[in-house]
GROMACS .gro file of C-alpha atoms in nm:
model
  126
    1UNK     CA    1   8.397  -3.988   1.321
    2UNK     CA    2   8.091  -4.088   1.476
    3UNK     CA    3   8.198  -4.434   1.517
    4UNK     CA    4   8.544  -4.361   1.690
    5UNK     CA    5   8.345  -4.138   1.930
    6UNK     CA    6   8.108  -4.446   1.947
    7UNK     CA    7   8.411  -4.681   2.092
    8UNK     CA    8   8.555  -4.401   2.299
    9UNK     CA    9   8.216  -4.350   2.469
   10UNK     CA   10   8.167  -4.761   2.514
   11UNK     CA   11   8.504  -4.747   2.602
   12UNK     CA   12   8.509  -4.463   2.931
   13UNK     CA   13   8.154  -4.646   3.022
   14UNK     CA   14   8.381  -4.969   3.082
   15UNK     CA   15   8.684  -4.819   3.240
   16UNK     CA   16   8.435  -4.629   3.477
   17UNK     CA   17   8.256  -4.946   3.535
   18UNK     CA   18   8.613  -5.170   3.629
   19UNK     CA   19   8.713  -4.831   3.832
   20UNK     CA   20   8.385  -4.784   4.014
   21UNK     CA   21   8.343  -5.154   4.102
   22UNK     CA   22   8.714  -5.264   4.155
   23UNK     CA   23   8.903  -5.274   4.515
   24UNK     CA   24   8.939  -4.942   4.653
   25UNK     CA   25   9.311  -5.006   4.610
   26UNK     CA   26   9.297  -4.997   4.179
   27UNK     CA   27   9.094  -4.696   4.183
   28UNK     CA   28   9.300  -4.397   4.057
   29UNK     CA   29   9.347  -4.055   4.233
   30UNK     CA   30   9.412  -3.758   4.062
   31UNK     CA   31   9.310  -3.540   4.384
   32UNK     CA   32   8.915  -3.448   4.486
   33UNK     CA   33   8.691  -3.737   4.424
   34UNK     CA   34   8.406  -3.522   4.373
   35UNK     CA   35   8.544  -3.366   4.096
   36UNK     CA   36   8.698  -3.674   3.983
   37UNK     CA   37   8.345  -3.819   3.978
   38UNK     CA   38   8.199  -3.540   3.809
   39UNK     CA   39   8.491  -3.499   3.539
   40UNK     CA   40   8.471  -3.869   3.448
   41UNK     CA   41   8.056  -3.850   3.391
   42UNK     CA   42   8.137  -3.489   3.238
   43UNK     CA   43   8.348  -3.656   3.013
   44UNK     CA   44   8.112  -3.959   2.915
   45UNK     CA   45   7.834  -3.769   2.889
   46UNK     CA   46   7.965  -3.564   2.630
   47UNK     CA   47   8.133  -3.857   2.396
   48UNK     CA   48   7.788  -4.028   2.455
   49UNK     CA   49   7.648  -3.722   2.280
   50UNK     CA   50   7.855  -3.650   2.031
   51UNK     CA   51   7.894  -4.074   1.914
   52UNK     CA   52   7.483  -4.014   1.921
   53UNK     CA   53   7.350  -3.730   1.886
   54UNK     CA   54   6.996  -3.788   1.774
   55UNK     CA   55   6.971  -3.945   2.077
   56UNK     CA   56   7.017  -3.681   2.359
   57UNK     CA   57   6.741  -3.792   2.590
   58UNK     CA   58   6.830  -4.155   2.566
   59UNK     CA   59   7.146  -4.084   2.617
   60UNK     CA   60   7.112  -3.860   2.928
   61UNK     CA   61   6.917  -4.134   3.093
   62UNK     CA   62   7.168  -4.425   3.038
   63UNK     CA   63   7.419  -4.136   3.191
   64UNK     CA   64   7.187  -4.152   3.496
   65UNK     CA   65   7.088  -4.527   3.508
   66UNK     CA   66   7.500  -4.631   3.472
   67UNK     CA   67   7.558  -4.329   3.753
   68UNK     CA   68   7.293  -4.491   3.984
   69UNK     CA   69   7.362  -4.870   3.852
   70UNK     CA   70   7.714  -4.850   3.944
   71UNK     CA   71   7.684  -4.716   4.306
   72UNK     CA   72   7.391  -4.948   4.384
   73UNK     CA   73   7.671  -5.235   4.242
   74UNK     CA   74   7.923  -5.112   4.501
   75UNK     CA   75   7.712  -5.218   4.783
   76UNK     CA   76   7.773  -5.562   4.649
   77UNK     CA   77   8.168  -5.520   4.687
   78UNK     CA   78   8.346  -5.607   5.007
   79UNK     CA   79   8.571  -5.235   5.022
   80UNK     CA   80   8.317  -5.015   4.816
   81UNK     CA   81   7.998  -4.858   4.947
   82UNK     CA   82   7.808  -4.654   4.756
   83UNK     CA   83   7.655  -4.344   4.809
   84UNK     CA   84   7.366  -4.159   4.712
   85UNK     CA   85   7.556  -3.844   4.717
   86UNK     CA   86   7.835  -3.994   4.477
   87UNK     CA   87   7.535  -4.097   4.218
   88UNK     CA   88   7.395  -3.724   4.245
   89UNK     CA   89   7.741  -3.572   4.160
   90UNK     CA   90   7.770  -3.860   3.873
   91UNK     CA   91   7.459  -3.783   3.730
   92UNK     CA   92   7.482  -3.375   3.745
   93UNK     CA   93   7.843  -3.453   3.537
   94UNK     CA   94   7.663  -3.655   3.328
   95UNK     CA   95   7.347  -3.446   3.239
   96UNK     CA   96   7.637  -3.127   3.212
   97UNK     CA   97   7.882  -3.342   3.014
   98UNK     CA   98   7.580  -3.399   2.791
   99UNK     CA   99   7.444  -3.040   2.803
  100UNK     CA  100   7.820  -2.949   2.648
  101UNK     CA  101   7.819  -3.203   2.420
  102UNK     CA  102   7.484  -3.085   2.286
  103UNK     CA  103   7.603  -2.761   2.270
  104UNK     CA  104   7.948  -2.859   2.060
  105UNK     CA  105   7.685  -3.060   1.842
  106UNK     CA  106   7.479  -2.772   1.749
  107UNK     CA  107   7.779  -2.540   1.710
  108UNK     CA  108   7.929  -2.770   1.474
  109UNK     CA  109   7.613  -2.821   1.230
  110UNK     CA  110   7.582  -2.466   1.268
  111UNK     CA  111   7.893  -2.392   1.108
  112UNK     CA  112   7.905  -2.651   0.886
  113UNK     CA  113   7.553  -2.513   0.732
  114UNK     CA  114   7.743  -2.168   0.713
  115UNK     CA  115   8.011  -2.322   0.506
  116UNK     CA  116   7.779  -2.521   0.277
  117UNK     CA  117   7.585  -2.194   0.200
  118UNK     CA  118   7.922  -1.980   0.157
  119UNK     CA  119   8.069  -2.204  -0.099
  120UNK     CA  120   7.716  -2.242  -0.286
  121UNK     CA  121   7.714  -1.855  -0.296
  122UNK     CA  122   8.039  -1.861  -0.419
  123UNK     CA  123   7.996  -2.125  -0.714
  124UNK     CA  124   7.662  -1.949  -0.794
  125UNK     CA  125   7.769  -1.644  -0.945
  126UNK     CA  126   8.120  -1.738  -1.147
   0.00000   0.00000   0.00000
C-alpha cells in the first residue's frame, strides 16, 4: 500500500510541478486559486505522509521547499510570476495536508493494534 501511495505522492509532486511552471494558459481552474493552491498541497501533503510516515518532519519540509521552489521557478517563466503569498498558502496546505495525514496514520495503527489485541483475546481462551 505504501508503495502505491509512494507513486501517487511522486506523482501529484510532478503534475503540480508541470501545472505550477507551465503557460498560464495549461493551468487548470476549478474556481478560487487560493483554495485550489491549498487543496493541491493539502492533498500532497497528506499522500507524502501516508507513502512515509516515519518521516513526518522530512516530509513537511520537502512540502515547504517544493511550495517555495516552485514559485521562486515561476519568476523564471515568461507568463508566471510568483508570489510570496501563493508559497504561504502552499505551504499552510502542505503542513495541514500533512497534519491530516498524520492524524489518519495514527488512527489507523491505532485500530489496527485494537484488532490485533481483540483477536489474541479471542484465540487465548478457546
Amino acid at each position: 500500500m505504501n508503495k502505491v501511495l509512494a507513486v501517487a505522492a511522486w506523482g501529484l509532486l510532478g503534475f503540480i510541478g508541470f501545472v505550477t511552471l507551465s503557460p498560464i494558459g495549461l493551468r487548470p481552474s476549478l474556481g478560487d486559486p487560493e483554495l485550489e493552491r491549498f487543496a493541491a498541497y493539502a492533498v500532497l501533503g497528506a499522500l507524502f505522509v501516508l507513502a512515509y510516515p516515519r518521516h513526518y518532519v522530512r516530509t513537511a519540509l520537502l512540502i515547504v521547499l517544493a511550495a517555495a521552489g516552485l514559485e521562486a521557478m515561476q519568476q523564471l517563466t515568461p507568463d508566471r510570476h510568483g508570489e510570496l503569498t501563493d508559497a504561504l498558502v502552499k505551504a499552510v496546505g502542505g503542513f495541514s495536508g500533512c497534519g491530516f495525514g498524520r492524524l489518519g496514520d495514527m488512527i489507523w495503527e491505532a485500530w489496527q493494534r485494537r484488532l490485533f489485541i481483540d483477536r489474541a483475546a479471542a484465540n487465548a481462551f478457546p
